[in-house]
Short mmCIF file of C-alpha atoms and ligand atoms in Angstrom, two decimals:
data_model
loop_
_atom_site.label_atom_id
_atom_site.label_comp_id
_atom_site.label_asym_id
_atom_site.label_seq_id
_atom_site.Cartn_x
_atom_site.Cartn_y
_atom_site.Cartn_z
CA UNK A 216 -85.51 -96.54 154.23
CA UNK A 217 -85.68 -98.64 151.11
CA UNK A 218 -82.64 -100.63 150.05
CA UNK A 219 -82.41 -98.62 146.86
CA UNK A 220 -82.26 -95.26 148.64
CA UNK A 221 -79.48 -96.33 150.97
CA UNK A 222 -77.59 -98.20 148.25
CA UNK A 223 -77.80 -95.29 145.80
CA UNK A 224 -76.18 -92.92 148.29
CA UNK A 225 -74.19 -95.45 150.26
CA UNK A 226 -75.77 -94.37 153.52
CA UNK A 227 -74.74 -96.45 156.50
CA UNK A 228 -77.94 -96.97 158.49
CA UNK A 229 -75.85 -97.84 161.55
CA UNK A 230 -74.09 -94.47 161.59
CA UNK A 231 -76.99 -92.06 161.24
CA UNK A 232 -76.90 -88.65 162.90
CA UNK A 233 -78.96 -88.92 166.09
CA UNK A 234 -80.16 -85.37 165.79
CA UNK A 235 -80.48 -83.37 162.57
CA UNK A 236 -81.35 -79.67 162.83
CA UNK A 237 -82.32 -77.57 159.83
CA UNK A 238 -82.39 -73.80 159.32
CA UNK A 239 -85.04 -73.70 156.62
CA UNK A 240 -84.01 -70.55 154.78
CA UNK A 241 -84.67 -69.01 151.36
CA UNK A 242 -88.45 -69.10 151.00
CA UNK A 243 -88.62 -65.39 150.22
CA UNK A 244 -85.86 -65.51 147.60
CA UNK A 245 -87.38 -68.63 146.02
CA UNK A 246 -90.60 -66.66 145.53
CA UNK A 247 -88.90 -63.49 144.35
CA UNK A 248 -86.95 -65.41 141.72
CA UNK A 249 -90.32 -66.48 140.31
CA UNK A 250 -92.01 -63.10 140.61
CA UNK A 251 -94.29 -64.43 143.35
CA UNK A 252 -95.19 -62.92 146.74
CA UNK A 253 -93.02 -64.14 149.66
CA UNK A 254 -95.89 -66.09 151.15
CA UNK A 255 -95.90 -68.39 148.11
CA UNK A 256 -92.35 -69.32 149.06
CA UNK A 257 -93.48 -70.13 152.60
CA UNK A 258 -96.33 -72.21 151.22
CA UNK A 259 -93.99 -74.19 148.99
CA UNK A 260 -91.60 -74.47 151.93
CA UNK A 261 -94.32 -76.20 153.93
CA UNK A 262 -94.34 -78.92 151.26
CA UNK A 263 -90.61 -79.38 151.79
CA UNK A 264 -91.28 -79.75 155.52
CA UNK A 265 -93.73 -82.56 154.82
CA UNK A 266 -91.37 -84.36 152.49
CA UNK A 267 -88.29 -83.95 154.68
CA UNK A 268 -90.10 -85.12 157.83
CA UNK A 269 -91.32 -88.19 155.98
CA UNK A 270 -87.85 -88.88 154.59
CA UNK A 271 -86.16 -88.45 157.97
CA UNK A 272 -88.61 -90.90 159.51
CA UNK A 273 -88.07 -93.36 156.66
CA UNK A 274 -84.28 -93.23 157.00
CA UNK A 275 -84.54 -93.71 160.77
CA UNK A 276 -83.22 -90.39 162.08
CA UNK A 277 -84.23 -90.27 165.76
CA UNK A 278 -84.59 -86.49 166.20
CA UNK A 279 -85.30 -83.76 163.63
CA UNK A 280 -85.43 -80.12 164.76
CA UNK A 281 -86.73 -77.55 162.30
CA UNK A 282 -86.18 -73.80 162.72
CA UNK A 283 -89.59 -72.55 161.63
CA UNK A 284 -89.77 -69.10 163.23
CA UNK A 285 -87.14 -67.20 165.17
CA UNK A 286 -87.57 -64.77 168.03
CA UNK A 287 -86.19 -62.16 165.61
CA UNK A 288 -88.76 -63.06 162.90
CA UNK A 289 -91.42 -61.22 164.97
CA UNK A 290 -89.85 -58.05 163.54
CA UNK A 291 -90.97 -58.89 159.99
CA UNK A 292 -93.92 -57.03 158.43
CA UNK A 293 -97.17 -57.81 160.20
CA UNK A 294 -98.84 -59.44 157.18
CA UNK A 295 -95.93 -61.84 156.69
CA UNK A 296 -95.94 -62.82 160.38
CA UNK A 297 -99.71 -63.38 160.22
CA UNK A 298 -99.37 -65.51 157.10
CA UNK A 299 -96.62 -67.61 158.71
CA UNK A 300 -98.78 -68.18 161.80
CA UNK A 301 -101.68 -69.21 159.58
CA UNK A 302 -99.44 -71.68 157.74
CA UNK A 303 -98.17 -73.07 161.01
CA UNK A 304 -101.72 -73.53 162.25
CA UNK A 305 -102.69 -75.35 159.05
CA UNK A 306 -99.57 -77.51 159.23
CA UNK A 307 -100.35 -78.67 162.75
CA UNK A 308 -103.95 -79.51 161.80
CA UNK A 309 -103.12 -81.16 158.48
CA UNK A 310 -100.21 -83.26 159.71
CA UNK A 311 -102.05 -84.84 162.59
CA UNK A 312 -102.60 -88.20 160.90
CA UNK A 313 -99.14 -88.21 159.35
CA UNK A 314 -97.51 -87.62 162.73
CA UNK A 315 -99.63 -90.02 164.75
CA UNK A 316 -99.73 -92.66 161.99
CA UNK A 317 -95.95 -92.66 161.70
CA UNK A 318 -95.30 -92.93 165.43
CA UNK A 319 -93.74 -89.46 165.63
CA UNK A 320 -93.65 -87.38 168.80
CA UNK A 321 -94.15 -83.68 168.22
CA UNK A 322 -92.17 -81.32 170.44
CA UNK A 323 -91.62 -77.57 170.36
CA UNK A 324 -88.96 -75.20 171.69
CA UNK A 325 -89.13 -71.42 171.95
CA UNK A 326 -91.26 -68.76 173.58
CA UNK A 327 -94.49 -70.54 172.72
CA UNK A 328 -96.52 -68.11 174.83
CA UNK A 329 -95.89 -65.46 172.17
CA UNK A 330 -97.71 -67.56 169.53
CA UNK A 331 -101.36 -66.77 168.75
CA UNK A 332 -103.70 -68.70 171.05
CA UNK A 333 -105.16 -70.81 168.22
CA UNK A 334 -101.71 -71.99 167.14
CA UNK A 335 -100.63 -72.67 170.72
CA UNK A 336 -103.73 -74.72 171.39
CA UNK A 337 -103.47 -76.79 168.21
CA UNK A 338 -99.81 -77.41 168.92
CA UNK A 339 -100.55 -78.38 172.52
CA UNK A 340 -103.19 -80.87 171.46
CA UNK A 341 -100.92 -82.65 168.97
CA UNK A 342 -97.96 -82.62 171.35
CA UNK A 343 -100.12 -84.27 173.98
CA UNK A 344 -101.67 -86.78 171.59
CA UNK A 345 -98.28 -87.79 170.26
CA UNK A 346 -96.44 -87.71 173.59
CA UNK A 347 -95.92 -91.49 173.79
CA UNK A 348 -94.84 -91.96 170.16
CA UNK A 349 -91.33 -93.29 169.88
CA UNK A 350 -90.03 -93.73 166.34
CA UNK A 351 -88.92 -90.13 165.86
CA UNK A 352 -89.07 -86.77 167.61
CA UNK A 353 -90.08 -83.86 165.39
CA UNK A 354 -89.12 -80.71 167.26
CA UNK A 355 -90.33 -77.35 165.93
CA UNK A 356 -88.35 -74.26 166.93
CA UNK A 357 -90.99 -71.53 167.14
CA UNK A 358 -90.42 -68.04 168.41
CA UNK A 359 -87.04 -69.50 169.28
CA UNK A 360 -83.74 -67.80 170.00
CA UNK A 361 -80.64 -69.58 171.30
CA UNK A 362 -79.44 -66.65 173.39
CA UNK A 363 -82.90 -66.09 174.81
CA UNK A 364 -83.09 -69.76 175.80
CA UNK A 365 -79.67 -69.63 177.48
CA UNK A 366 -80.68 -66.48 179.37
CA UNK A 367 -83.92 -68.12 180.50
CA UNK A 368 -82.07 -71.25 181.64
CA UNK A 369 -79.56 -69.11 183.54
CA UNK A 370 -82.37 -67.28 185.34
CA UNK A 371 -83.91 -70.60 186.42
CA UNK A 372 -80.58 -71.90 187.67
CA UNK A 373 -79.88 -68.63 189.53
CA UNK A 374 -83.31 -68.87 191.14
CA UNK A 375 -82.51 -72.32 192.53
CA UNK A 376 -79.19 -71.08 193.88
CA UNK A 377 -81.02 -68.21 195.57
CA UNK A 378 -83.48 -70.65 197.12
CA UNK A 379 -80.57 -72.71 198.39
CA UNK A 380 -81.58 -75.90 196.54
CA UNK A 381 -78.52 -75.79 194.28
CA UNK A 382 -74.86 -75.04 195.02
CA UNK A 383 -72.80 -73.12 192.43
CA UNK A 384 -70.29 -76.02 192.43
CA UNK A 385 -73.05 -78.29 191.13
CA UNK A 386 -73.43 -76.26 187.93
CA UNK A 387 -71.81 -78.28 185.18
CA UNK A 388 -72.50 -78.83 181.47
CA UNK A 389 -75.08 -81.51 182.11
CA UNK A 390 -76.98 -79.28 184.51
CA UNK A 391 -77.01 -76.32 182.13
CA UNK A 392 -78.19 -78.61 179.31
CA UNK A 393 -81.00 -79.89 181.49
CA UNK A 394 -82.39 -76.35 181.81
CA UNK A 395 -82.47 -75.68 178.08
CA UNK A 396 -85.62 -76.09 176.02
CA UNK A 397 -83.99 -79.04 174.25
CA UNK A 398 -83.35 -80.94 177.51
CA UNK A 399 -83.68 -84.66 176.91
CA UNK A 400 -82.79 -84.47 173.21
CA UNK A 401 -79.34 -85.61 172.07
CA UNK A 402 -76.86 -82.93 170.97
CA UNK A 403 -77.15 -81.96 167.31
CA UNK A 404 -74.95 -84.11 165.07
CA UNK A 405 -75.79 -82.45 161.76
CA UNK A 406 -76.90 -78.88 161.08
CA UNK A 407 -78.17 -78.04 157.61
CA UNK A 408 -78.81 -74.49 156.41
CA UNK A 409 -80.33 -73.88 153.02
CA UNK A 410 -80.20 -70.79 150.75
CA UNK A 411 -76.44 -70.19 150.81
CA UNK A 412 -76.35 -68.12 154.01
CA UNK A 413 -73.54 -69.20 156.30
CA UNK A 414 -74.61 -68.14 159.75
CA UNK A 415 -76.45 -69.62 162.70
CA UNK A 416 -78.96 -66.78 163.17
CA UNK A 417 -79.27 -67.50 166.90
CA UNK A 418 -80.27 -71.16 166.47
CA UNK A 419 -79.39 -73.83 169.10
CA UNK A 420 -76.14 -72.16 170.14
CA UNK A 421 -75.28 -74.57 172.96
CA UNK A 422 -76.61 -77.68 171.27
CA UNK A 423 -74.55 -77.13 168.09
CA UNK A 424 -71.20 -77.15 169.91
CA UNK A 425 -69.92 -80.22 168.03
CA UNK A 426 -72.38 -80.44 165.16
CA UNK A 427 -71.17 -80.98 161.62
CA UNK A 428 -72.28 -77.91 159.63
CA UNK A 429 -73.61 -78.27 156.13
CA UNK A 430 -74.49 -75.25 154.02
CA UNK A 431 -76.24 -75.67 150.69
CA UNK A 432 -77.24 -73.02 148.16
CA UNK A 433 -80.54 -74.84 147.53
CA UNK A 434 -83.51 -72.71 148.60
CA UNK A 435 -85.71 -74.39 151.20
CA UNK A 436 -88.73 -74.87 148.89
CA UNK A 437 -86.45 -76.90 146.58
CA UNK A 438 -84.93 -78.98 149.39
CA UNK A 439 -86.46 -82.43 149.21
CA UNK A 440 -85.76 -86.07 150.08
CA UNK A 441 -82.73 -86.50 147.78
CA UNK A 442 -81.15 -83.42 149.37
CA UNK A 443 -81.62 -84.85 152.85
CA UNK A 444 -80.11 -88.17 151.78
CA UNK A 445 -77.17 -86.34 150.22
CA UNK A 446 -76.67 -84.35 153.43
CA UNK A 447 -76.61 -87.53 155.52
CA UNK A 448 -74.12 -89.10 153.10
CA UNK A 449 -71.92 -85.99 153.41
CA UNK A 450 -72.20 -86.18 157.22
CA UNK A 451 -71.04 -89.79 157.14
CA UNK A 452 -67.97 -88.84 155.09
CA UNK A 453 -66.74 -86.43 157.77
CA UNK A 454 -64.25 -87.37 160.44
CA UNK A 455 -65.41 -86.11 163.84
CA UNK A 456 -62.32 -85.71 165.95
CA UNK A 457 -63.61 -83.94 169.09
CA UNK A 458 -60.21 -82.38 169.64
CA UNK A 459 -58.23 -85.54 169.09
CA UNK A 460 -55.96 -86.48 166.21
CA UNK A 461 -56.89 -88.63 163.26
CA UNK A 462 -54.44 -91.31 164.37
CA UNK A 463 -56.10 -91.51 167.77
CA UNK A 464 -59.42 -92.22 166.14
CA UNK A 465 -58.04 -94.97 163.95
CA UNK A 466 -55.37 -96.79 165.97
CA UNK A 467 -53.20 -99.10 163.87
CA UNK A 468 -54.13 -102.76 163.94
CA UNK A 469 -52.57 -104.61 166.89
CA UNK A 470 -50.24 -106.65 164.70
CA UNK A 471 -49.10 -103.75 162.50
CA UNK A 472 -45.43 -102.76 162.75
CA UNK A 473 -42.89 -104.01 165.23
CA UNK A 474 -41.49 -102.30 168.32
C1 LIG B 262 -87.17 -68.87 155.80
O1 LIG B 262 -87.21 -68.18 154.59
C2 LIG B 262 -88.50 -68.85 156.52
C3 LIG B 262 -88.50 -68.06 157.76
C4 LIG B 262 -87.47 -67.40 158.23
C5 LIG B 262 -89.74 -68.00 158.49
P1 LIG B 262 -87.06 -66.60 154.54
O2 LIG B 262 -88.40 -65.99 154.67
O3 LIG B 262 -86.06 -66.13 155.53
O4 LIG B 262 -86.52 -66.40 153.06
P2 LIG B 262 -85.42 -65.36 152.58
O5 LIG B 262 -84.22 -65.55 153.44
O6 LIG B 262 -86.03 -64.01 152.72
O7 LIG B 262 -85.17 -65.75 151.16
C1 LIG B 263 -83.45 -67.97 160.31
O1 LIG B 263 -83.66 -67.42 159.04
C2 LIG B 263 -84.78 -68.31 160.95
C3 LIG B 263 -85.53 -69.38 160.32
C4 LIG B 263 -85.15 -70.11 159.32
C5 LIG B 263 -86.82 -69.64 160.91
P1 LIG B 263 -83.69 -65.84 158.82
O2 LIG B 263 -83.93 -65.62 157.38
O3 LIG B 263 -84.65 -65.21 159.76
O4 LIG B 263 -82.21 -65.43 159.25
P2 LIG B 263 -81.35 -64.13 158.89
O5 LIG B 263 -82.23 -62.94 159.19
O6 LIG B 263 -81.02 -64.20 157.44
O7 LIG B 263 -80.14 -64.22 159.74
MG1 LIG B 264 -84.06 -65.85 155.43
#
């Protein structure tokens, strides 16, 4: 990122979150507040996606996962689901140059087979084209549910045990993680949810175990680059103790105090 961005917010580029995940919420309310149909909120929200992806890449965040459509969102009215799928399709087509040109690898987690064929194909093409890109991973959570993913992983593990290629004693955290859709990605360091809701809504349940949680009342269509920078600055001000004490994390200097 530019010197001015990092200086303005005092972001330490050596202590960036390795994985930022965002629950992009509030498109509908953003629209309603303006007397617009919900889809206008989703449309505006797609602009935030563009800006935030670009900003994350500029800052140097290695992995960005965006919750774009949950397994539970299939239960919304048919016309809203159709409009969201159309927007997703357009996004994948329109962002092709942006993603490839910026050395971004596109990934996706969720029950992708439930997506309309056109969307699935467009997604597959860009994922393949970008598969060797290395500067950032942009992971879209589509038709995604954390519990569903854990259940699916458990079925796969059970199947291997049944086949005799895996012993129950071999099932540890690393193995479970390797069966999740996010296998290969680092654990989430920073979770952001917009729109003031303070819940996880079935997002990345396992992967968020030690994430720093940041809730903002800003609606997703209003969440832009300065908001992402502010979130990273807030992340860097937190002390992550992982069960230890503060003193353990910051041992006194060797020459401090006598014995
Ligand atoms: C987030 O905004 C987008 C999706 C869930 C697809 P919402 O559509 O949930 O907006 P609100 O929560 O109704 O305001
Ligand atoms: C979570 O938002 C899903 C996405 C942002 C894609 P929702 O708006 O669907 O969540 P709830 O229904 O308020 O929990
Ligand atoms: Mg919502």
